[in-house]
Amino acid sequence: MKKVAIMPCNGVGRVVSTITRESAYKIHALRPDATILISSPDLATDNPETLLNAKKYPLIVIDGCKPRCGSNIVKAKGIKPILEIYAPLVCANKKIPLSGETRVKLGLNGAWLAEAITEIAVQAIDDLLSNKIPTIQKNLPFKIYMDNEEILSRL
Amino acid sequence: MPEKVCILPSSELTTVFGKIGRQASYVVCEDLKPGKIVLGCMPALFSNVQEDVDFITQYPVITLEGHSMHHAAKLVKKYSQVISAEIDIKNLLKEADIEVLDSSPEKLGPNGEKAVKFLAEYTAKVVERLLCSRPGLEHSNL
């Protein structure tokens, strides 16, 4: 069975971290057999199983804030992600206001952004598993690395 | 005496204890010890975000471990920093006879919420001890 790995930044300090985490759970719930979740703290500290999975499957990273810690972690481990989704870009593109949202529990707008990120990722997963270039490339300025043969070979 | 304490939850994505640790850290930070806590972020610490590096170098550190491999402590030790308290959430809840079978990494049930409350109160007591400790003694007997 083909799979795609999903890694949200999974931080704790900001509301966008909670949103990226929520997105990852939603993506996995929508495509349970086609996705595997990667925990960034596990990867950062070299959990062997997590490291193996992150290298074995094409990886989508969801970054929550400017330091882009999720992308930093995978790069530090020598892994090239297939797609980087940057939550603030999605937020700006969809014009979703996040004032009043808290990191403890998401309200309506936080859930809206999580849903928007989920839609983008699920579309990309479906495209990837059909061996198509993800169509989101045309619409949003995400970093995408479908030209890399090594990554394609993981599908 | 330290002005603040750093809580670093391991925040695993795929274990219920990661979720419990994360939620408990919010309770301590926002409700039980407001103004006395800085919340460390593991991915940010790994990425050398200065604010998070400062947290673990300037304040006593409590790690809330949601995985048996103690990822948070492992990362702090990479920075050669001493950990004042390393709390293994699974073991702590076992000792307290709290089972969280009704909960998952995505959603907490009533027992999961009870676990969050217990861990938050336990952590707040550790914070209190650290805040009252004399300089240099904050790492002893915890």
Coordinates of C-alpha atoms in Angstrom, one line a residue:
Chain A
M1 CA 0.0 0.0 0.0
K2 CA 1.4 3.4 -1.0
K3 CA 1.6 5.9 1.9
V4 CA 2.4 9.5 2.4
A5 CA 3.9 10.7 5.7
I6 CA 2.5 13.8 7.4
M7 CA 4.5 15.9 9.9
P8 CA 3.0 19.0 11.5
C9 CA 5.4 21.3 13.3
N10 CA 3.6 20.2 16.5
G11 CA 4.9 23.0 18.7
V12 CA 3.2 24.2 21.8
G13 CA 3.6 28.0 22.1
R14 CA 1.3 29.4 19.4
V15 CA -2.2 28.8 18.1
V16 CA -0.9 27.9 14.7
S17 CA 1.0 24.9 16.3
T18 CA -2.4 23.6 17.5
I19 CA -3.8 24.2 14.1
T20 CA -1.1 22.2 12.3
R21 CA -1.6 19.4 14.7
E22 CA -5.3 19.4 14.2
S23 CA -4.8 19.4 10.4
A24 CA -2.5 16.3 10.7
Y25 CA -5.2 14.4 12.6
K26 CA -7.9 15.4 10.1
I27 CA -5.7 14.4 7.2
H28 CA -5.0 11.0 8.8
A29 CA -8.7 10.6 9.6
L30 CA -9.7 11.3 5.9
R31 CA -7.0 9.0 4.4
P32 CA -6.2 6.5 7.2
D33 CA -4.7 3.8 5.0
A34 CA -2.7 6.2 2.8
T35 CA -1.1 8.3 5.5
I36 CA 1.2 7.9 8.5
L37 CA 1.8 10.6 11.1
I38 CA 5.3 11.6 12.1
S39 CA 5.8 13.2 15.5
S40 CA 8.4 16.1 15.2
P41 CA 9.8 15.6 18.7
D42 CA 10.4 11.9 17.9
L43 CA 12.1 12.8 14.7
A44 CA 14.2 15.6 16.3
T45 CA 15.5 13.1 18.9
D46 CA 16.2 10.3 16.5
N47 CA 13.5 7.8 17.4
P48 CA 14.6 5.0 15.1
E49 CA 11.1 4.0 14.0
T50 CA 10.1 7.6 13.3
L51 CA 13.3 8.2 11.4
L52 CA 12.8 5.1 9.3
N53 CA 9.2 6.1 8.4
A54 CA 10.2 9.7 7.6
K55 CA 12.8 8.5 5.2
K56 CA 10.7 5.6 3.7
Y57 CA 7.7 7.6 2.7
P58 CA 7.2 10.9 0.8
L59 CA 6.8 13.5 3.5
I60 CA 4.5 16.5 3.7
V61 CA 5.6 19.1 6.4
I62 CA 3.1 21.6 7.8
D63 CA 4.9 24.5 9.4
G64 CA 3.1 26.8 11.8
C65 CA 5.3 29.8 12.3
K66 CA 8.3 31.7 10.9
P67 CA 11.2 29.6 12.2
R68 CA 9.6 26.7 10.2
C69 CA 10.8 24.2 12.7
G70 CA 9.1 21.2 11.0
S71 CA 11.1 21.9 7.8
N72 CA 14.3 22.5 9.8
I73 CA 14.0 19.2 11.6
V74 CA 13.5 17.1 8.4
K75 CA 16.4 19.0 6.7
A76 CA 18.7 18.4 9.7
K77 CA 17.9 14.7 9.4
G78 CA 18.8 14.7 5.7
I79 CA 15.3 14.2 4.5
K80 CA 13.8 16.2 1.6
P81 CA 10.1 16.8 2.0
I82 CA 7.8 16.4 -1.0
L83 CA 5.7 19.4 0.1
E84 CA 6.0 22.1 2.7
I85 CA 2.7 23.8 3.7
Y86 CA 3.2 27.0 5.6
A87 CA 0.1 27.7 7.7
P88 CA 0.3 31.5 7.7
L89 CA 0.3 31.5 3.9
V90 CA -2.9 29.5 3.9
C91 CA -4.3 31.8 6.5
A92 CA -3.5 34.9 4.4
N93 CA -4.8 33.3 1.2
K94 CA -8.1 32.3 2.8
K95 CA -8.3 35.6 4.8
I96 CA -9.0 33.7 8.0
P97 CA -8.8 35.9 11.2
L98 CA -7.2 34.2 14.1
S99 CA -7.7 36.8 16.8
G100 CA -9.4 35.3 19.9
E101 CA -8.2 31.8 19.0
T102 CA -6.3 30.0 21.8
R103 CA -3.7 27.3 21.6
V104 CA -5.6 25.2 24.3
K105 CA -8.7 24.6 22.2
L106 CA -9.5 25.7 18.7
G107 CA -12.5 27.9 18.0
L108 CA -14.4 28.2 14.7
N109 CA -11.7 30.1 12.8
G110 CA -8.9 27.9 14.0
A111 CA -10.9 24.9 12.9
W112 CA -11.5 26.7 9.6
L113 CA -7.8 27.1 9.0
A114 CA -7.1 23.5 10.0
E115 CA -9.8 22.4 7.5
A116 CA -8.2 24.6 4.8
I117 CA -4.8 23.1 5.3
T118 CA -6.3 19.6 5.4
E119 CA -8.0 20.2 2.0
I120 CA -4.7 21.2 0.5
A121 CA -2.9 18.3 1.9
V122 CA -5.5 15.7 1.0
Q123 CA -5.6 17.0 -2.5
A124 CA -1.9 16.7 -2.7
I125 CA -1.9 13.2 -1.3
D126 CA -4.6 12.1 -3.8
D127 CA -2.5 13.6 -6.6
L128 CA 0.7 12.0 -5.4
L129 CA -0.9 8.6 -5.1
S130 CA -2.2 8.9 -8.6
N131 CA 1.3 9.9 -9.7
K132 CA 0.2 13.3 -10.7
I133 CA 1.9 16.6 -9.9
P134 CA -0.1 18.2 -7.1
T135 CA -2.4 20.9 -8.6
I136 CA -2.0 23.2 -5.6
Q137 CA 1.3 24.3 -7.2
K138 CA -0.6 26.4 -9.6
N139 CA -2.6 28.2 -7.0
L140 CA -0.5 28.8 -3.9
P141 CA 3.2 29.6 -3.4
F142 CA 4.1 26.4 -1.5
K143 CA 7.4 24.8 -1.8
I144 CA 7.0 21.6 -3.8
Y145 CA 9.7 19.1 -4.8
M146 CA 8.0 16.8 -7.3
D147 CA 10.9 17.1 -9.7
N148 CA 13.1 15.0 -7.5
E149 CA 13.4 11.5 -8.8
E150 CA 14.5 10.1 -5.5
I151 CA 11.4 11.4 -3.8
L152 CA 9.2 10.0 -6.6
S153 CA 10.8 6.6 -6.1
R154 CA 9.4 6.5 -2.6
L155 CA 5.9 6.4 -3.9
Chain B
M1 CA 15.4 32.1 43.9
P2 CA 14.4 31.7 40.3
E3 CA 11.8 34.1 38.9
K4 CA 10.3 31.6 36.6
V5 CA 10.4 27.9 35.7
C6 CA 10.5 26.4 32.2
I7 CA 8.1 23.6 31.4
L8 CA 9.0 21.6 28.3
P9 CA 6.3 19.1 27.3
S10 CA 7.5 16.5 24.9
S11 CA 4.2 17.0 23.0
E12 CA 4.3 13.7 21.0
L13 CA 1.7 13.6 18.2
T14 CA 1.0 9.9 18.4
T15 CA 0.7 9.1 22.1
V16 CA -2.1 10.1 24.4
F17 CA 0.5 11.0 27.0
G18 CA 1.9 13.6 24.6
K19 CA -1.5 15.2 24.5
I20 CA -2.0 15.0 28.3
G21 CA 1.4 16.6 28.9
R22 CA 0.8 19.4 26.5
Q23 CA -2.7 20.2 27.9
A24 CA -1.3 20.0 31.5
S25 CA 1.4 22.5 30.6
Y26 CA -1.2 25.0 29.4
V27 CA -3.1 24.6 32.6
V28 CA 0.0 25.2 34.7
C29 CA 1.1 28.1 32.5
E30 CA -2.3 29.9 32.2
D31 CA -4.3 28.9 35.3
L32 CA -2.2 27.5 38.2
K33 CA 1.0 29.6 37.9
P34 CA 0.3 32.5 35.6
G35 CA 3.4 34.7 35.1
K36 CA 5.7 32.1 36.6
I37 CA 6.1 29.8 33.7
V38 CA 7.8 29.9 30.4
L39 CA 6.6 27.2 28.0
G40 CA 9.4 25.6 26.0
C41 CA 8.7 24.3 22.5
M42 CA 10.7 21.2 21.4
P43 CA 10.7 21.8 17.7
A44 CA 11.8 25.4 18.3
L45 CA 14.5 24.3 20.7
F46 CA 15.8 21.9 18.1
S47 CA 15.8 24.8 15.6
N48 CA 17.8 26.9 17.9
V49 CA 15.1 29.6 18.3
Q50 CA 16.8 31.9 20.7
E51 CA 13.9 32.5 22.9
D52 CA 13.5 28.7 23.6
V53 CA 17.3 28.3 24.1
D54 CA 17.2 31.1 26.6
F55 CA 14.3 29.5 28.5
I56 CA 16.3 26.3 29.2
T57 CA 19.5 28.2 30.0
Q58 CA 18.0 30.9 32.3
Y59 CA 15.4 28.9 34.2
P60 CA 15.0 25.6 36.0
V61 CA 13.6 23.1 33.6
I62 CA 10.8 20.6 34.1
T63 CA 10.2 18.1 31.3
L64 CA 6.9 16.4 30.8
E65 CA 7.7 13.1 29.0
G66 CA 5.0 11.6 26.9
H67 CA 7.2 8.8 25.5
S68 CA 9.3 6.2 27.2
M69 CA 12.4 7.5 25.3
H70 CA 12.1 10.9 27.2
H71 CA 12.6 13.0 24.1
A72 CA 12.3 16.4 25.9
A73 CA 15.1 15.5 28.4
K74 CA 17.2 14.2 25.6
L75 CA 17.0 17.5 23.7
V76 CA 17.7 19.6 26.9
K77 CA 20.8 17.4 27.5
K78 CA 22.0 18.2 24.0
Y79 CA 22.4 21.7 25.2
S80 CA 24.3 20.5 28.3
Q81 CA 21.6 21.8 30.5
V82 CA 20.6 20.3 33.9
I83 CA 17.0 19.1 34.2
S84 CA 15.3 20.0 37.6
A85 CA 12.5 17.5 37.2
E86 CA 11.9 14.8 34.5
I87 CA 8.3 13.7 34.8
D88 CA 7.3 10.4 33.1
I89 CA 3.6 10.9 32.5
K90 CA 2.7 7.3 31.9
N91 CA 4.4 6.1 35.1
L92 CA 3.0 9.0 37.2
L93 CA -0.5 8.2 36.1
K94 CA 0.0 4.5 36.8
E95 CA 1.2 5.3 40.3
A96 CA -1.9 7.5 40.7
D97 CA -4.1 4.7 39.4
I98 CA -5.5 6.8 36.6
E99 CA -6.2 5.0 33.4
V100 CA -6.8 6.9 30.2
L101 CA -8.3 4.2 27.9
D102 CA -11.1 6.5 27.0
S103 CA -8.7 9.0 25.4
S104 CA -6.6 9.2 22.3
P105 CA -3.9 11.5 21.0
E106 CA -6.6 13.5 19.2
K107 CA -9.2 13.7 21.9
L108 CA -9.4 13.3 25.6
G109 CA -12.3 11.6 27.4
P110 CA -13.3 12.2 31.0
N111 CA -10.4 10.1 32.4
G112 CA -7.9 11.9 30.1
E113 CA -9.2 15.3 31.4
K114 CA -8.8 13.9 35.0
A115 CA -5.2 13.0 34.1
V116 CA -4.5 16.5 32.7
K117 CA -5.8 18.0 36.0
F118 CA -3.7 15.6 38.1
L119 CA -0.5 16.2 36.1
A120 CA -1.1 19.9 36.1
E121 CA -1.5 20.0 39.9
Y122 CA 1.5 17.7 40.4
T123 CA 3.6 19.9 38.1
A124 CA 2.5 23.1 39.8
K125 CA 3.7 21.7 43.1
V126 CA 7.1 21.0 41.6
V127 CA 7.1 24.5 40.2
E128 CA 6.4 25.9 43.6
R129 CA 9.3 24.0 45.1
L130 CA 11.6 25.2 42.4
L131 CA 10.5 28.8 42.9
C132 CA 11.2 28.6 46.6
S133 CA 14.6 26.9 46.2
R134 CA 17.8 28.8 46.8
P135 CA 20.1 29.3 43.8
G136 CA 22.1 26.2 43.0
L137 CA 19.8 24.0 44.9
E138 CA 17.0 23.9 42.4
H139 CA 18.1 20.6 40.9
S140 CA 18.3 18.6 44.1
N141 CA 15.8 16.1 45.5
L142 CA 13.4 16.2 42.6

